[in-house]
PDB file of C-alpha atoms in Angstrom:
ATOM      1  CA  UNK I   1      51.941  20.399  21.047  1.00 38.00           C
ATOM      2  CA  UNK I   2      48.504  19.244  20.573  1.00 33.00           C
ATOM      3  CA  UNK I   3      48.895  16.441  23.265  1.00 37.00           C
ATOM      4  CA  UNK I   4      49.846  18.704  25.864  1.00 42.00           C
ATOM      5  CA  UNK I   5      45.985  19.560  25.497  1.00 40.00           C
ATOM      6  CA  UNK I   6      43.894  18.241  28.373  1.00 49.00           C
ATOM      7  CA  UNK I   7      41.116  15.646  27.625  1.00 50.00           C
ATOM      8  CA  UNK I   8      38.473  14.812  29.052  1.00 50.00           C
ATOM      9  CA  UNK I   9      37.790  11.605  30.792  1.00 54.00           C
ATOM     10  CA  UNK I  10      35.381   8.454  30.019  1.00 50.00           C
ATOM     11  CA  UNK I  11      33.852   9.701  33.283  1.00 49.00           C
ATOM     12  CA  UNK I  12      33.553  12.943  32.282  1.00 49.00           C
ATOM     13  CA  UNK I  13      32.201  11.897  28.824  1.00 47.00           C
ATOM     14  CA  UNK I  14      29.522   9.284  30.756  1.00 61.00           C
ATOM     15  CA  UNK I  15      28.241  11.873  32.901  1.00 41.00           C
ATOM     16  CA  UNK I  16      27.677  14.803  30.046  1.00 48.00           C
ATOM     17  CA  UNK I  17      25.547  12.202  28.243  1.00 53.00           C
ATOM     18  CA  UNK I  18      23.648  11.400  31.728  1.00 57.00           C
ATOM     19  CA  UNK I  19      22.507  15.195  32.117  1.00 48.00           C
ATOM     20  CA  UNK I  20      21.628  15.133  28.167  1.00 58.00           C
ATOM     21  CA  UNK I  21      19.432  12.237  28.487  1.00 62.00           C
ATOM     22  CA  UNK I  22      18.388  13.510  32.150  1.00 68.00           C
ATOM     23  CA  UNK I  23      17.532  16.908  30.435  1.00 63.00           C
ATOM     24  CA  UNK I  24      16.055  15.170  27.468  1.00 71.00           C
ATOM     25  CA  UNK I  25      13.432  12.741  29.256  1.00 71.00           C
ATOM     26  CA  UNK I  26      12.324  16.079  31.577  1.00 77.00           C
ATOM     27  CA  UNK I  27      11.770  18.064  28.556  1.00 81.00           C
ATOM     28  CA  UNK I  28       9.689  15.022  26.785  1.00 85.00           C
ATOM     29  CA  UNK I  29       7.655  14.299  29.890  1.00 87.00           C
ATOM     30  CA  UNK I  30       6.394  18.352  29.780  1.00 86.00           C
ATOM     31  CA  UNK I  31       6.610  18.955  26.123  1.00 87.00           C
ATOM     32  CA  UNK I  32       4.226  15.498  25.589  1.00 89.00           C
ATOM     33  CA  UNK I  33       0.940  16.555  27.267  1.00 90.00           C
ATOM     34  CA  UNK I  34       1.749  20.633  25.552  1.00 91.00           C
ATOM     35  CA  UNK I  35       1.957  19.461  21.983  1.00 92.00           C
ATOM     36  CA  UNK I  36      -1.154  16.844  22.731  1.00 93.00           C
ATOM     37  CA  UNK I  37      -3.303  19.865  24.346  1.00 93.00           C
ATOM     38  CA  UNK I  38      -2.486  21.792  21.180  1.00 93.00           C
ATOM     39  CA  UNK I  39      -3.162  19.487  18.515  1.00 93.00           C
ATOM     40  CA  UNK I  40      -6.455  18.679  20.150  1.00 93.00           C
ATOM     41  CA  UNK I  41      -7.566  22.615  20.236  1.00 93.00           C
ATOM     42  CA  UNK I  42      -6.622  22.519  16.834  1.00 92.00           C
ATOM     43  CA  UNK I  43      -3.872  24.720  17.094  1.00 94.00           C
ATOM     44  CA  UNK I  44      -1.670  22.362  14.285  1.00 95.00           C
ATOM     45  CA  UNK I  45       0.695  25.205  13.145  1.00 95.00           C
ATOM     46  CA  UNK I  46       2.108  25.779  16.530  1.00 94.00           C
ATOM     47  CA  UNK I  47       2.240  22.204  17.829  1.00 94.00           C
ATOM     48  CA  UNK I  48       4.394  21.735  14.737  1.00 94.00           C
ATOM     49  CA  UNK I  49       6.791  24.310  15.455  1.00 94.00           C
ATOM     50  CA  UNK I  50       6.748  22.773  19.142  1.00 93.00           C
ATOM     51  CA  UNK I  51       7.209  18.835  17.691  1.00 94.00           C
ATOM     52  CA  UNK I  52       9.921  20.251  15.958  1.00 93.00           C
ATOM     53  CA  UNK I  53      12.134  21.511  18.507  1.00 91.00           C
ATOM     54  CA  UNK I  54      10.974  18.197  20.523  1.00 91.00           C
ATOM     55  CA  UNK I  55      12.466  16.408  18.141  1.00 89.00           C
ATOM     56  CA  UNK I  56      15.437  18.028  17.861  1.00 88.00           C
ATOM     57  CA  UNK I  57      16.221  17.718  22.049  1.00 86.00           C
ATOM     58  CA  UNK I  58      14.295  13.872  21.936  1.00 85.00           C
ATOM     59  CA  UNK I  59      14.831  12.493  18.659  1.00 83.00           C
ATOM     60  CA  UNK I  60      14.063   8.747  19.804  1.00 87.00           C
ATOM     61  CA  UNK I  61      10.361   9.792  21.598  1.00 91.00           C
ATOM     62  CA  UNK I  62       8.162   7.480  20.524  1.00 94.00           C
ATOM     63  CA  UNK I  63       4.722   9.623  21.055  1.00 93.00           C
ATOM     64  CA  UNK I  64       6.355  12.946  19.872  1.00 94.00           C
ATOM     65  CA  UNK I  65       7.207  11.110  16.741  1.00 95.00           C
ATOM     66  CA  UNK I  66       3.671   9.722  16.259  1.00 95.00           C
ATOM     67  CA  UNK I  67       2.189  13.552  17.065  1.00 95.00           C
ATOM     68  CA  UNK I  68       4.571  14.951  14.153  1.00 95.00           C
ATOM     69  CA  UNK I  69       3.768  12.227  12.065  1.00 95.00           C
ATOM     70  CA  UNK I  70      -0.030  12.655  12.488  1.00 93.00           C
ATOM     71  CA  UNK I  71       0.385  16.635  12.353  1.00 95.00           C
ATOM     72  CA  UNK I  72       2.471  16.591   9.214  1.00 94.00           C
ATOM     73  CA  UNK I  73      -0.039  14.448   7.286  1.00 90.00           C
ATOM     74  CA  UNK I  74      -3.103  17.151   8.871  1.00 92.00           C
ATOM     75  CA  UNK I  75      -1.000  20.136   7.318  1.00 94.00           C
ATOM     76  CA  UNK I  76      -0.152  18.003   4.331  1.00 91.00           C
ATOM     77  CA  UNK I  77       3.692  18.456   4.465  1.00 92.00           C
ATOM     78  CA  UNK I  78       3.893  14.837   3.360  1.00 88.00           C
ATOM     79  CA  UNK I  79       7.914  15.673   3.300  1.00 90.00           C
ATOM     80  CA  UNK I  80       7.942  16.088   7.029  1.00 93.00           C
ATOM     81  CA  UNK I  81       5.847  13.249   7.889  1.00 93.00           C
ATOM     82  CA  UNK I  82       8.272  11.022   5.709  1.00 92.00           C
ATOM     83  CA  UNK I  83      10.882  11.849   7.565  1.00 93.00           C
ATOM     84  CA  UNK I  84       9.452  11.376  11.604  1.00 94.00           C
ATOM     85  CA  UNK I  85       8.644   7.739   9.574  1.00 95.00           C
ATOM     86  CA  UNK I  86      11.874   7.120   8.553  1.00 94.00           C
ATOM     87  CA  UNK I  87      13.066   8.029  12.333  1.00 94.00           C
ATOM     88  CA  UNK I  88      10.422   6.122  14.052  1.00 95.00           C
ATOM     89  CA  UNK I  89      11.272   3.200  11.897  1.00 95.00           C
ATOM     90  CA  UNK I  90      15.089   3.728  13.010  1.00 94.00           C
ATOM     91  CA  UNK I  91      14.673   3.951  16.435  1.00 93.00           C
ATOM     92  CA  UNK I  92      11.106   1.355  16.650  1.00 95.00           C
ATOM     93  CA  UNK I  93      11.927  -1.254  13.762  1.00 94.00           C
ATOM     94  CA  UNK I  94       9.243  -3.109  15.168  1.00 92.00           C
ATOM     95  CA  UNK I  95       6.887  -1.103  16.363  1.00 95.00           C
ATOM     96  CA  UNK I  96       3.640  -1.435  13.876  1.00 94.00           C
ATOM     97  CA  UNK I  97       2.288   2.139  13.923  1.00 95.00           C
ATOM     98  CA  UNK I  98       5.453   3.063  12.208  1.00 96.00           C
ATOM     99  CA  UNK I  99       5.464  -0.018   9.500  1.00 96.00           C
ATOM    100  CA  UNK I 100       1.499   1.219   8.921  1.00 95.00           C
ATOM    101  CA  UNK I 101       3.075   4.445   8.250  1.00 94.00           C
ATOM    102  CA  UNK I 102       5.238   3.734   5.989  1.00 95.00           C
ATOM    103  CA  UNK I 103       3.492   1.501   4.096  1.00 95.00           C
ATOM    104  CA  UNK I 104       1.024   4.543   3.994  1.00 92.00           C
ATOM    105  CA  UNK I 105       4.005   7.243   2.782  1.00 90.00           C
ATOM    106  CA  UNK I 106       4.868   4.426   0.007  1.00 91.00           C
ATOM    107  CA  UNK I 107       0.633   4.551  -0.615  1.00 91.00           C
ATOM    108  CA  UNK I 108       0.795   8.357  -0.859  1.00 87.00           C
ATOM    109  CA  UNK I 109       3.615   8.328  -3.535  1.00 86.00           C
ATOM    110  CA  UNK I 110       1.583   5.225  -5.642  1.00 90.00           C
ATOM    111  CA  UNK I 111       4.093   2.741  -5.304  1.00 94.00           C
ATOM    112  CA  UNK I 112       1.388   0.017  -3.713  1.00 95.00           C
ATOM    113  CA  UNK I 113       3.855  -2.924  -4.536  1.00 95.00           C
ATOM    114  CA  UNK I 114       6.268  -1.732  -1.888  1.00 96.00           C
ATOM    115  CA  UNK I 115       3.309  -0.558   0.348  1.00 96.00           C
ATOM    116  CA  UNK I 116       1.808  -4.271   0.014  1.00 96.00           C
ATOM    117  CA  UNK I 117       5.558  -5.965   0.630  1.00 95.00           C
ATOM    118  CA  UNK I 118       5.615  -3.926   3.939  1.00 95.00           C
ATOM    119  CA  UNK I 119       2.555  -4.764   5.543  1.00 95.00           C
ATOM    120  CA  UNK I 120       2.495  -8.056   4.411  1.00 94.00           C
ATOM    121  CA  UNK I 121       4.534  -9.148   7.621  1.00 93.00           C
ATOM    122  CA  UNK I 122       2.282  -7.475   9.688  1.00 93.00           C
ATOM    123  CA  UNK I 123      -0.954  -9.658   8.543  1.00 91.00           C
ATOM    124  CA  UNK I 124      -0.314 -13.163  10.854  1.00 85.00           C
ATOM    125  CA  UNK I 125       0.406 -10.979  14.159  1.00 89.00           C
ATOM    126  CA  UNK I 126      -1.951  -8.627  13.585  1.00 89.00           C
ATOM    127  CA  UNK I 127      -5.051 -10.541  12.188  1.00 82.00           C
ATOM    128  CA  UNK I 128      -7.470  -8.354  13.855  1.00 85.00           C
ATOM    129  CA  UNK I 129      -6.340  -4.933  13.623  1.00 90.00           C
ATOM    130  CA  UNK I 130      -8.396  -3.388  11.411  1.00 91.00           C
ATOM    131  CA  UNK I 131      -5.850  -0.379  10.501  1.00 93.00           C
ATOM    132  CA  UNK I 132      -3.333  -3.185   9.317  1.00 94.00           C
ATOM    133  CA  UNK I 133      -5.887  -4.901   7.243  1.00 94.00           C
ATOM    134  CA  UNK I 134      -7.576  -1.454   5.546  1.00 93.00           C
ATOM    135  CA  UNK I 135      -3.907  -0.533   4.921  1.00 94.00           C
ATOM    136  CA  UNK I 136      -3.074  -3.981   3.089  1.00 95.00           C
ATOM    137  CA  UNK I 137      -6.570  -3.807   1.192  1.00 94.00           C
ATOM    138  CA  UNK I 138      -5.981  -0.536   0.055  1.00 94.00           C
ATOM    139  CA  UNK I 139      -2.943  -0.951  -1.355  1.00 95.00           C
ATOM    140  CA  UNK I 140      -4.218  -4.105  -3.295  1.00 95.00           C
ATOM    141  CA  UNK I 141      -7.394  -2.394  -4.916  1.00 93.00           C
ATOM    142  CA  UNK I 142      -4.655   0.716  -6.210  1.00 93.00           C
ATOM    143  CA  UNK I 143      -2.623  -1.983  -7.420  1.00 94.00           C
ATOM    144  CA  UNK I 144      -5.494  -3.994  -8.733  1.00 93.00           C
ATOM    145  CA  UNK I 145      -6.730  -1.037 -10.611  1.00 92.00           C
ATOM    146  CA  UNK I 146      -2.997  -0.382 -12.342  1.00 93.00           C
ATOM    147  CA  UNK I 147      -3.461  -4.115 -13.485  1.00 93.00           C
ATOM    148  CA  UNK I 148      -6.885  -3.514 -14.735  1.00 91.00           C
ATOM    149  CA  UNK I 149      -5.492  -0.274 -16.558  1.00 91.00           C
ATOM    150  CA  UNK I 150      -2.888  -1.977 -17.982  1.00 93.00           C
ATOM    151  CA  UNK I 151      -4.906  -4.915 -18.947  1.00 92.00           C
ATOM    152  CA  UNK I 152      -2.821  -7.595 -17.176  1.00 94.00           C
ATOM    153  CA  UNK I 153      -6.152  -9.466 -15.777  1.00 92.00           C
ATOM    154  CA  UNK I 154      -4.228 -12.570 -14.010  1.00 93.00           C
ATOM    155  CA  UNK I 155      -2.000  -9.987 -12.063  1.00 94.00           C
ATOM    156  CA  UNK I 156      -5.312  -8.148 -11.093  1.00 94.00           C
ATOM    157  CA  UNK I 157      -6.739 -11.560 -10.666  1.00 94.00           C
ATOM    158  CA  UNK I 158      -4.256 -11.981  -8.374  1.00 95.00           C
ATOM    159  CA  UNK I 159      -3.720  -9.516  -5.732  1.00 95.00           C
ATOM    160  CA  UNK I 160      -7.480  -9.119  -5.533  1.00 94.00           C
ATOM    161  CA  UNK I 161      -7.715 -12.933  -4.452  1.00 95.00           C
ATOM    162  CA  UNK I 162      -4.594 -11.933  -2.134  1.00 93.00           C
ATOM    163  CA  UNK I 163      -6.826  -8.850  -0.319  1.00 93.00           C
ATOM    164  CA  UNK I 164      -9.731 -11.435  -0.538  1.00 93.00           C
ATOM    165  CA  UNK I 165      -8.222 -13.791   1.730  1.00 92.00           C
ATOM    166  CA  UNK I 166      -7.893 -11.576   4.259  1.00 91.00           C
ATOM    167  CA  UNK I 167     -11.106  -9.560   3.584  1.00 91.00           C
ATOM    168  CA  UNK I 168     -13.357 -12.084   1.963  1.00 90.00           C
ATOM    169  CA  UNK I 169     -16.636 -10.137   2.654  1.00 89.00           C
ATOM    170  CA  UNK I 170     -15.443  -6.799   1.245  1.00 90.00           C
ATOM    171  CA  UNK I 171     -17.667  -6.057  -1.745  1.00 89.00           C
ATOM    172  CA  UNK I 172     -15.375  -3.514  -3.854  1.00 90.00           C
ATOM    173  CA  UNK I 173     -13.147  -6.263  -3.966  1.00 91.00           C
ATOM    174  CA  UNK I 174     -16.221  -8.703  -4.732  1.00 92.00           C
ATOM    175  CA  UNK I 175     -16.909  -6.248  -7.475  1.00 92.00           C
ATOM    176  CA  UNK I 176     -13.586  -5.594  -8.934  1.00 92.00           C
ATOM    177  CA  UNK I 177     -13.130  -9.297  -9.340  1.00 93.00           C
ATOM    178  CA  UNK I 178     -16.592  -9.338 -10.904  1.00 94.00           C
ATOM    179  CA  UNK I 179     -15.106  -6.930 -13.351  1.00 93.00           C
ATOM    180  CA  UNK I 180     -11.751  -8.900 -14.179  1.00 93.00           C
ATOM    181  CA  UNK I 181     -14.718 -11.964 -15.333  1.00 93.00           C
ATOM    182  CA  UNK I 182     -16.488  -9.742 -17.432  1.00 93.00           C
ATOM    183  CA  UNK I 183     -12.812  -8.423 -19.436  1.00 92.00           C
ATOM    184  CA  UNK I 184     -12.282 -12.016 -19.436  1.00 92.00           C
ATOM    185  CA  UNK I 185     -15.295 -12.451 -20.780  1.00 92.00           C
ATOM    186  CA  UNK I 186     -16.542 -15.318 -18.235  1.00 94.00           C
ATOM    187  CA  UNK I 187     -19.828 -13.865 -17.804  1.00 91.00           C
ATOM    188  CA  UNK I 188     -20.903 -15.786 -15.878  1.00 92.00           C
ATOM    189  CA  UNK I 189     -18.418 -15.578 -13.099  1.00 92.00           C
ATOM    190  CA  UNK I 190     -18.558 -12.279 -13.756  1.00 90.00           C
ATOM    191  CA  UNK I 191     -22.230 -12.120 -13.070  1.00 91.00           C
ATOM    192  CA  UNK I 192     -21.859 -14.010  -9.724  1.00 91.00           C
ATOM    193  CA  UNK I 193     -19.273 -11.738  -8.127  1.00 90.00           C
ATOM    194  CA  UNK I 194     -20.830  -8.813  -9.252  1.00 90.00           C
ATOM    195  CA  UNK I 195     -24.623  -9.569  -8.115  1.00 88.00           C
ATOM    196  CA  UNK I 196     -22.573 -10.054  -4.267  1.00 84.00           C
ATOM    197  CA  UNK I 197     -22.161  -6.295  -4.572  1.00 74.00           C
ATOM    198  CA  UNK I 198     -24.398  -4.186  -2.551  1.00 69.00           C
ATOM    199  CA  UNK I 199     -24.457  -0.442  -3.112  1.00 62.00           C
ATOM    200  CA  UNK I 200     -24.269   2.442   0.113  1.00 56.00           C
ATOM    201  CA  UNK I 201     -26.660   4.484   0.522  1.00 44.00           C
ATOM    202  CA  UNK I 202     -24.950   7.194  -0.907  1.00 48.00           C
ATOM    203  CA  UNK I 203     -24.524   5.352  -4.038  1.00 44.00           C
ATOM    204  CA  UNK I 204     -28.188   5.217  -4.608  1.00 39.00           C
ATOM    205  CA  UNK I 205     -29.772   7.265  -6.780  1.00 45.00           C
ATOM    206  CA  UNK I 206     -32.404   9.843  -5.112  1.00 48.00           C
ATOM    207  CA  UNK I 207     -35.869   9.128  -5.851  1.00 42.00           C
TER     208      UNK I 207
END
């Protein structure tokens, strides 16, 4: 008879999942500084390996998540990255170095659209933060240059007036709209934008 079986208690049950987060949160707070110490040596392969089994004892660690993340992208296993994202977004909905990386994963994969929709949330908090506004910007000049590509000048129009407002000094951007004046043959818009465009150094031809 199968309820002649003993079972084990609520107490019981409470307890076994104190030592597992006990053993867990011991195992983070040595494994943490390890993986950090190798990554910064350079040693990526085995910190991997490490952040791996990390994850598997500590799945909701915030900074072993963001060391796999950042290791993954290093040894270009974009599939493993992906997947501490989709984690770290699980377990940190709100936390924004895990909406920046998703936004980025979408980036990686070319769908901008979804990459802009993401970080657009993130713009009023985080104003200032330069990695949130690159991200957003970046996304907007990819999609910008699908538009252009596909000739559809007021959706390029657009989202580079979108990035602008945010960025209004940034002179690809200046440029690029510059360029939607001249295939819209307002030349002298065009001309305006693109005479705000100042060439790097590197840019310059050598004399």
């Amino acid at each position: 008879d199968l309820h002649s079986f003993p079972t084990r208690r609520s107490s019981d049950l409470s307890f076994a999942d104190s030592l597992q987060t006990d053993y867990a949160n011991n195992y983070e707070e040595i494994a943490t500084p390890y993986i950090k110490s190798l990554i910064e040596q350079g040693m990526l392969f085995i910190a991997d390996s490490q952040i791996r089994d990390a994850i598997e004892i500590c799945p909701n660690s915030n900074s072993i998540l963001r060391m796999g993340i950042t290791t993954s992208q290093l040894l270009r296993n974009e599939e493993q990255a992906a997947n501490y994202v989709q984690i770290g977004r699980e377990e940190f909905p709100d936390d924004p170095f895990f909406i920046i990386k998703e936004a980025q994963t979408y980036q990686a994969l070319g769908n901008d659209r979804k990459a802009i929709d993401i970080m657009s949330p993130l713009l009023e908090t985080y104003i200032g933060d330069s990695t949130v506004i690159g991200t957003y910007v970046t996304s907007c000049q990819s999609l910008a240059t699908q538009y252009m590509k596909q000739r559809q000048y007021d959706n390029e129009m657009a989202i580079v007036d979108s990035a602008l407002t945010i960025w209004p000094t940034h002179t690809e951007l200046l440029y690029t709209k510059g360029l939607i004046y001249k295939d819209m043959r307002e030349y002298n818009k065009a001309y305006e934008y693109l005479s705000m465009y100042k060439p790097s150094l590197a840019e310059l031809p050598a004399h």
